[in-house]
Tab-separated table of C-alpha atoms in Angstrom:
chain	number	residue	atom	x	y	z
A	453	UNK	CA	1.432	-9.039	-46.509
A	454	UNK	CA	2.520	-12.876	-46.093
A	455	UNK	CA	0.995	-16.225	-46.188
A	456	UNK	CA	1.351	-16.179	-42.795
A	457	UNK	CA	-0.540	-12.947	-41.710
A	458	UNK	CA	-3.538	-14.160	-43.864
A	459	UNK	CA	-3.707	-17.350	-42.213
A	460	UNK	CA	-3.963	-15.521	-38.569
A	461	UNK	CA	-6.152	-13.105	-39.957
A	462	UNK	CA	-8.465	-16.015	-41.573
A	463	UNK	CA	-8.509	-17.528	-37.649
A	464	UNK	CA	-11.063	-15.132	-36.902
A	465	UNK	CA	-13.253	-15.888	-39.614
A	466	UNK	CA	-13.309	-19.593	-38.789
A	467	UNK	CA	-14.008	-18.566	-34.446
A	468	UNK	CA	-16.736	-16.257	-34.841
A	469	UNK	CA	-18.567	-18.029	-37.815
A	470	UNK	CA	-18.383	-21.071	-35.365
A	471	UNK	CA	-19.532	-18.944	-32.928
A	472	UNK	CA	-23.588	-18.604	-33.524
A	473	UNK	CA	-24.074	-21.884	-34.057
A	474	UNK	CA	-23.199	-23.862	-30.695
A	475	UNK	CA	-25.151	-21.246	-29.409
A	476	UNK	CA	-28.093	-22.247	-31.246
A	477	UNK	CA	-27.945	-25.414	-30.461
A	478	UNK	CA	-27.009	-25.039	-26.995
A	479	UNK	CA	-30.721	-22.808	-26.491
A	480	UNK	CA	-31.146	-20.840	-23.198
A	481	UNK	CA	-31.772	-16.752	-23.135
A	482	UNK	CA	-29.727	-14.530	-24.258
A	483	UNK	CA	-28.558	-13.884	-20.805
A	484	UNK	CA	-27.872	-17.653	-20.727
A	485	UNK	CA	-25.970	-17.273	-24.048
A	486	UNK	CA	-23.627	-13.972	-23.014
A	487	UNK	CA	-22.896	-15.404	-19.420
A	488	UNK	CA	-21.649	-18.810	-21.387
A	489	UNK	CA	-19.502	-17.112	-24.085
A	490	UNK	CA	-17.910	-14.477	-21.975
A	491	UNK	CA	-17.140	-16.476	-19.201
A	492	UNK	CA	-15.719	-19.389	-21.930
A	493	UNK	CA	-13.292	-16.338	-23.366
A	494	UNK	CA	-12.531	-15.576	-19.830
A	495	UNK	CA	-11.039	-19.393	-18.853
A	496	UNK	CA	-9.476	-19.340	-22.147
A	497	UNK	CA	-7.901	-15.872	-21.789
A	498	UNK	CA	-6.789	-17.161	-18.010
A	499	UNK	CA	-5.367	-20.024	-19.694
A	500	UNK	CA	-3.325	-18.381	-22.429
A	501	UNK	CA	-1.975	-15.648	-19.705
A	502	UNK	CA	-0.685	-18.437	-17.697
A	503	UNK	CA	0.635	-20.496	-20.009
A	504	UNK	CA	2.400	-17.581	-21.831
A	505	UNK	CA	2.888	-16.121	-18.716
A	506	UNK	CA	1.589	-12.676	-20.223
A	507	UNK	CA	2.005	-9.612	-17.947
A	508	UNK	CA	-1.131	-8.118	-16.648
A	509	UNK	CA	-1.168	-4.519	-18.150
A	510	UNK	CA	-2.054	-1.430	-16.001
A	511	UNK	CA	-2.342	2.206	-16.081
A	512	UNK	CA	-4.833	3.434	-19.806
A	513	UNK	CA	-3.632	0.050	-21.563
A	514	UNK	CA	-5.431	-1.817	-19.089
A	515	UNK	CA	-8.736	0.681	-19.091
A	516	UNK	CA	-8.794	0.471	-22.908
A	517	UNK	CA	-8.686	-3.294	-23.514
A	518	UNK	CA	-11.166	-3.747	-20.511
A	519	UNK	CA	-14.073	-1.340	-21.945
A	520	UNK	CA	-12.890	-2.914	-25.444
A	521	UNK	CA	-14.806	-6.051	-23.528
A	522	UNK	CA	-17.352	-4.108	-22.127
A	523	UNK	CA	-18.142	-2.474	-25.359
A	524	UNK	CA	-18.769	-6.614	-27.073
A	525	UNK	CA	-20.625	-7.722	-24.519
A	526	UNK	CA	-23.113	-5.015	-24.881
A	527	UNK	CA	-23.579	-5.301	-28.950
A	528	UNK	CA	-23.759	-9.052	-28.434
A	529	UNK	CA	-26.405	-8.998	-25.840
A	530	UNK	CA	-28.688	-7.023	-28.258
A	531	UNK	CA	-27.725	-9.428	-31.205
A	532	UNK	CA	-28.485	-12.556	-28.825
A	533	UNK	CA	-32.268	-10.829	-28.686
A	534	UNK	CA	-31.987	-10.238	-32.322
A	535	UNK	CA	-31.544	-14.193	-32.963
A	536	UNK	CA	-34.587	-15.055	-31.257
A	537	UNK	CA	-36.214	-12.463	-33.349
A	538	UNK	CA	-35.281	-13.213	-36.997
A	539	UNK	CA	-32.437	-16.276	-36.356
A	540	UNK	CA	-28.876	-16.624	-37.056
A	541	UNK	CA	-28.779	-16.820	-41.058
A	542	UNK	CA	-31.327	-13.560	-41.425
A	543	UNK	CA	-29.176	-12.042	-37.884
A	544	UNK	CA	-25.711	-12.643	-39.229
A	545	UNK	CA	-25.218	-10.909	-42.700
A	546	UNK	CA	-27.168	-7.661	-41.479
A	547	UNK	CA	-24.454	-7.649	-38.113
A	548	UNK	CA	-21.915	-7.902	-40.468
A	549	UNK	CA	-23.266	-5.225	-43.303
A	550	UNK	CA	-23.905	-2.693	-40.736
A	551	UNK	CA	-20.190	-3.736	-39.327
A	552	UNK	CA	-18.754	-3.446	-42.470
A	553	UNK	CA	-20.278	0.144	-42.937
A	554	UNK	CA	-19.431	1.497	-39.826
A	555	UNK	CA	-15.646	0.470	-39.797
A	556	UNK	CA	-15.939	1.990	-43.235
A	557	UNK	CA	-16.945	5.199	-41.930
A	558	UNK	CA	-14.999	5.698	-38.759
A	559	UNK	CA	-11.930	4.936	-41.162
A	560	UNK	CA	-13.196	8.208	-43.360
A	561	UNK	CA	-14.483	10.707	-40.687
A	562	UNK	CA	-12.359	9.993	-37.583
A	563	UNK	CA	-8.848	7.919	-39.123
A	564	UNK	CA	-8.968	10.550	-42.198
A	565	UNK	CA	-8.777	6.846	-44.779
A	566	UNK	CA	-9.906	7.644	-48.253
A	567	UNK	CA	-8.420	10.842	-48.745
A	568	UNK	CA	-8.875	11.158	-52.493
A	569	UNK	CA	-11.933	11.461	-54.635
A	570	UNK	CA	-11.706	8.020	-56.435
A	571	UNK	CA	-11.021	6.261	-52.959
A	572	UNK	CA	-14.402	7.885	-51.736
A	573	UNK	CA	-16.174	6.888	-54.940
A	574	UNK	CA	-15.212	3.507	-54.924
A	575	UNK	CA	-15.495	3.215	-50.908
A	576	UNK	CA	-18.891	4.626	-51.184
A	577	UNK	CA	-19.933	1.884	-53.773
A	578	UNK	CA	-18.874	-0.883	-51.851
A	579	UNK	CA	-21.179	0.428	-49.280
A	580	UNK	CA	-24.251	0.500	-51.540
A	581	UNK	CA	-23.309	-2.884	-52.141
A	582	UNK	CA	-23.312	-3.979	-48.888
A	583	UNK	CA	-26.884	-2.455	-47.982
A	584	UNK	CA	-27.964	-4.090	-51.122
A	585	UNK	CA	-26.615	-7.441	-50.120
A	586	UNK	CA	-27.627	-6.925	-46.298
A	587	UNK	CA	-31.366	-6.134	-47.937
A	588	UNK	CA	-31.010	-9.401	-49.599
A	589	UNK	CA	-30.588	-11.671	-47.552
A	590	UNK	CA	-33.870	-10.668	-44.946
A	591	UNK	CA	-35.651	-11.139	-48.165
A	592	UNK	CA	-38.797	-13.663	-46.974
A	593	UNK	CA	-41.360	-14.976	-49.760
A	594	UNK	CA	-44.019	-15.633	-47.497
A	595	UNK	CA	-44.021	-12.569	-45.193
A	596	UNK	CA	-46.405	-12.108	-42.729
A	597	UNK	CA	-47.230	-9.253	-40.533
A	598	UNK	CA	-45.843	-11.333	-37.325
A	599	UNK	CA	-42.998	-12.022	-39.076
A	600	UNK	CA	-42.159	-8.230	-40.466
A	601	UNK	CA	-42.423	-7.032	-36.797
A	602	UNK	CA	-39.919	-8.964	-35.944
A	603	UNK	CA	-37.519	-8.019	-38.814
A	604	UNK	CA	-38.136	-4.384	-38.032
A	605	UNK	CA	-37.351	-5.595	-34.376
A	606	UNK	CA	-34.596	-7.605	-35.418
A	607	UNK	CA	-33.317	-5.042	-37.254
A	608	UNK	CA	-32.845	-1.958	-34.405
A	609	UNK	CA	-31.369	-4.362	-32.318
A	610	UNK	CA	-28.701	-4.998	-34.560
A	611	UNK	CA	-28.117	-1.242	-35.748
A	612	UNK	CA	-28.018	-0.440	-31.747
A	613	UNK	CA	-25.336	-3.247	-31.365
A	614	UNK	CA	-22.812	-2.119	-34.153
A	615	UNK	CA	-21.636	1.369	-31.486
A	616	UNK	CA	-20.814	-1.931	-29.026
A	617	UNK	CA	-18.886	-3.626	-32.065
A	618	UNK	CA	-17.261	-0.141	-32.908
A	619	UNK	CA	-15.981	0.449	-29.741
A	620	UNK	CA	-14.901	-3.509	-29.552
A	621	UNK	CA	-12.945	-2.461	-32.501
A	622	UNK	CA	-11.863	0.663	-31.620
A	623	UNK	CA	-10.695	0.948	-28.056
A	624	UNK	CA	-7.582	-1.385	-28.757
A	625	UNK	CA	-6.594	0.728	-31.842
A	626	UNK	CA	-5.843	3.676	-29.502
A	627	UNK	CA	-3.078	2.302	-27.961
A	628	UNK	CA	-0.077	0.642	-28.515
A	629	UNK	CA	-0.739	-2.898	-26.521
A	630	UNK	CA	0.337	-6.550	-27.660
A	631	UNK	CA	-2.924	-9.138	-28.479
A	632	UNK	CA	-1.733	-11.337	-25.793
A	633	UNK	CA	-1.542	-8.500	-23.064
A	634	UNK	CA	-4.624	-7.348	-24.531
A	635	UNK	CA	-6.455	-10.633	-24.483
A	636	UNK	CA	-7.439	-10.963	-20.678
A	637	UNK	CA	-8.487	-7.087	-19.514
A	638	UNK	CA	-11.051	-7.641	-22.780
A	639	UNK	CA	-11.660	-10.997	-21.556
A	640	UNK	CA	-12.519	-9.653	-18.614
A	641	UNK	CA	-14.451	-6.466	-19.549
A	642	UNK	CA	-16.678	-9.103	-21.276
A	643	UNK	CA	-17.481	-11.266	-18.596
A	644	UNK	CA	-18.253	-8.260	-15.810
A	645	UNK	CA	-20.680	-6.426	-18.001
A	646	UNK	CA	-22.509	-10.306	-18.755
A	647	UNK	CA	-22.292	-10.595	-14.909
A	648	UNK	CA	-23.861	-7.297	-14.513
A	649	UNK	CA	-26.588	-8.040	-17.021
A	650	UNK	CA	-27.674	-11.235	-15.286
A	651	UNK	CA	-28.420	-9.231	-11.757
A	652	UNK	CA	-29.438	-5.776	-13.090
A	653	UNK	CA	-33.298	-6.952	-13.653
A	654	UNK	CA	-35.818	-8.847	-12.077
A	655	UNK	CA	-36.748	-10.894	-15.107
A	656	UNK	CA	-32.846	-12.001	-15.579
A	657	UNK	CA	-32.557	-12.926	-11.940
A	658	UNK	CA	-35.893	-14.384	-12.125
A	659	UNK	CA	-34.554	-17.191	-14.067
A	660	UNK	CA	-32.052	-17.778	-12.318
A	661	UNK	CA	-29.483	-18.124	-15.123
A	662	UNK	CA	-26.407	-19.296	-12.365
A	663	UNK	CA	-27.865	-22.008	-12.057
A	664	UNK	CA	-29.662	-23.357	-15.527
A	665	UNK	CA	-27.371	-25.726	-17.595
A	666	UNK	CA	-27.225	-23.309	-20.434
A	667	UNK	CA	-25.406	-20.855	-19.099
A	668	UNK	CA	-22.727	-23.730	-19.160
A	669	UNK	CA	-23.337	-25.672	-22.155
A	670	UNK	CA	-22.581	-21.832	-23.818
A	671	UNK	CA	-19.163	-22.045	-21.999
A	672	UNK	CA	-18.115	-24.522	-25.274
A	673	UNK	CA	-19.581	-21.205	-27.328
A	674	UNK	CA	-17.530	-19.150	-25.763
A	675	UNK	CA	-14.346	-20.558	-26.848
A	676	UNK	CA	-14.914	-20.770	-30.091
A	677	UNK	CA	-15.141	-16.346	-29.734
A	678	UNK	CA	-12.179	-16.739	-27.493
A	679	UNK	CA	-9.997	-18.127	-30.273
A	680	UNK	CA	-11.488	-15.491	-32.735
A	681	UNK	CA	-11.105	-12.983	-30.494
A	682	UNK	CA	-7.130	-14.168	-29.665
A	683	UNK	CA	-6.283	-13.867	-33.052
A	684	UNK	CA	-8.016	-10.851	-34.355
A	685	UNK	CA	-6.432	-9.225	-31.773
A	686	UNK	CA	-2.860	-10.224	-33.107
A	687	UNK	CA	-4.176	-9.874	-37.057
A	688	UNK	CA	-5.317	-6.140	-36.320
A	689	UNK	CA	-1.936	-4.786	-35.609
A	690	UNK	CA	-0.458	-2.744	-37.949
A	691	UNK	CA	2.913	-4.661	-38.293
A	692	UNK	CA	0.042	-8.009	-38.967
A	693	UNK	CA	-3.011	-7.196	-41.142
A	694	UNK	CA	-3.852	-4.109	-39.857
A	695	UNK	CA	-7.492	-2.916	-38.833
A	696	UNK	CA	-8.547	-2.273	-42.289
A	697	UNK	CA	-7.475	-5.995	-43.629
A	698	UNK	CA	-8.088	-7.747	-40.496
A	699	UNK	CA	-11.365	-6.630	-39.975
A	700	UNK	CA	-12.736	-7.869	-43.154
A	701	UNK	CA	-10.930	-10.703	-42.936
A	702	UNK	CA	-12.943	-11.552	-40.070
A	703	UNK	CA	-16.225	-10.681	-41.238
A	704	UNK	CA	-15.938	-13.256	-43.876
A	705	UNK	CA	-17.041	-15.248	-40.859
A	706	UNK	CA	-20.503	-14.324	-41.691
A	707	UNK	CA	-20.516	-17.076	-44.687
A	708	UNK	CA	-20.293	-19.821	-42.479
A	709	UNK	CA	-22.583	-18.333	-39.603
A	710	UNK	CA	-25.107	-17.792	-42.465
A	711	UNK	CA	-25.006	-21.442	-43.635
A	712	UNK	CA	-24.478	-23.145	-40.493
A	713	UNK	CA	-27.815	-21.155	-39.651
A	714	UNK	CA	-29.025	-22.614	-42.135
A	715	UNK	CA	-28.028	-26.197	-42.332
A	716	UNK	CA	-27.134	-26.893	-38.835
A	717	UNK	CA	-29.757	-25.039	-36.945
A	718	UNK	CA	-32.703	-25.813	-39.413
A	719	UNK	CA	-33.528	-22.076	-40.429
A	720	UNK	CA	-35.595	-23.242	-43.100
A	721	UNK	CA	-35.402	-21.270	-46.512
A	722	UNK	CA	-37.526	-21.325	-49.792
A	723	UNK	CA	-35.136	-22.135	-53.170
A	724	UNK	CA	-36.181	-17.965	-54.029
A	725	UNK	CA	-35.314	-17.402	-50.730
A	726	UNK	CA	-31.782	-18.892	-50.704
A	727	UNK	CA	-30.862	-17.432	-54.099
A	728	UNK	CA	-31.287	-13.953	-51.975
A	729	UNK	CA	-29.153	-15.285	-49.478
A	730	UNK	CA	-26.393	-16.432	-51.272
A	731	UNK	CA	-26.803	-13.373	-53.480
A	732	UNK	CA	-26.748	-11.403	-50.452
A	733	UNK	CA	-23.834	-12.876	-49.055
A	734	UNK	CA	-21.820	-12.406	-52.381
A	735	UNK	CA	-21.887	-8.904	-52.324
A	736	UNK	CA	-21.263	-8.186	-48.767
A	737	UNK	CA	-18.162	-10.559	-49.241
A	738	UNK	CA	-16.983	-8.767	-52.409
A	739	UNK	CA	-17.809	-5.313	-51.360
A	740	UNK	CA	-15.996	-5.854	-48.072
A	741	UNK	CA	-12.753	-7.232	-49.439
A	742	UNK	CA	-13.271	-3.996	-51.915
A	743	UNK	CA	-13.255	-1.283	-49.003
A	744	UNK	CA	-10.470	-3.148	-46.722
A	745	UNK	CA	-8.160	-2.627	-50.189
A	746	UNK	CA	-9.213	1.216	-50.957
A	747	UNK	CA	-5.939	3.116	-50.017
């Protein structure tokens, strides 16, 4: 592993912690939001295929990388609802625990990783640690019963987006397909199931999201994911990072998603409170850099 490979694979980090926060400032609904960030990756990915003049791939390549798209846009339409629920810095580390976890355990029961006893001891650790960080940082001094609904709400939402993030993960693993080829069927597969979103109900066409600027204020959104998205691609191969490496190397974006929450959108937080966070934070970080390492 060279200097080189960690610097792609520390791309991601920088994209998707990036990500949350234009989006918070830009506003709208959630439909707004996914209609503005997959339609920015889509430009970008347009942009990259023509300038590298990238081949359009066909045949189960093409399939793969498209529901690879699908698959995002689906676990980041529930985490949009989960923002306005419990906000980026509470939203963040618990998308990134439960992340964390289930990479974790599609590597032991499906890719056969952690094969010997002290690789499943120590793997299993690392995941305690992570639901003890994740628990840490929704801790609230000042709870109320309002405000515990919408944790628990908060919460499901982001547990029922992680098989969305799995398969995001996933689905490109299964074949043998370079990032850039990759880059516009997922690009693509993002932007039809946001499309399909915005007509299937009466309360999303209700409000008209074609038409309100924040659908393309969240354009700028979406290319901060496009660049993350790029490049994770690329850092996820096995002759790069691999999934194991570059995955976690990517979820350190949750640091600065956390404290851009934080300081940039005004989530405000007690001192107790922030103590919990950063506490939080520190073991997700260290128990995730732990289980990308377990051989």
């Amino acid at each position: 592993m060279n200097a080189l490979n960690i610097l792609i694979g520390l791309v991601p980090m920088i994209g998707w912690g990036l990500f949350p926060v234009p989006t918070g400032k830009f506003g709208g609904k959630p439909i707004n939001q996914i209609l503005g960030a997959t339609y920015g990756t889509l430009i970008m990915a347009i942009v990259v295929a023509v300038f590298k003049q990238t081949p359009l791939i066909g045949g189960k390549e093409f399939l793969f990388t498209f529901i690879s798209g699908a698959c995002w846009s689906l676990g980041q339409i529930l985490v949009f609802y989960a923002f306005t629920e419990m906000g980026v810095s509470r939203t963040m580390p618990i998308s990134t625990g439960f992340q964390l976890i289930g990479a974790s355990l599609w590597g032991v029961l499906v890719l056969g990783e952690w094969s010997n006893p002290s690789a499943k001891m120590i793997g299993f650790l690392s995941i305690l640690l992570i639901i003890v960080g994740v628990y840490l940082t929704t801790y609230g001094e000042n709870k109320t019963k309002e405000s515990g609904s919408s944790a628990v709400k908060g919460l499901l939402l982001v547990l029922l987006a992680e098989a969305g993030y799995l398969g995001y993960s996933a689905f490109p693993q299964a074949i043998d397909v370079d990032g850039f080829q990759a880059f516009l069927p997922q690009a693509l597969g993002m932007a039809v199931v946001a499309t399909i979103f915005a007509l299937a109900t009466k309360s999303n066409r209700d409000s008209k999201p074609f038409t309100t600027k924040s659908s393309y204020t969240n354009i700028i959104s979406g290319f901060f994911f496009a660049l993350a998205a790029l490049t994770y691609l690329i850092s996820a191969r096995p002759d790069v990072n691999g999934l194991a490496t570059g995955f976690t190397l990517s979820q350190m974006s949750v640091i600065i998603a956390t404290l851009g929450g934080i300081f940039v959108l005004h989530e405000k937080k007690t001192k107790k409170e922030m103590v919990a966070v950063l506490s939080g934070l520190a073991l997700v970080v260290v128990a995730g850099i732990i289980t990308a390492f377990i051989k």
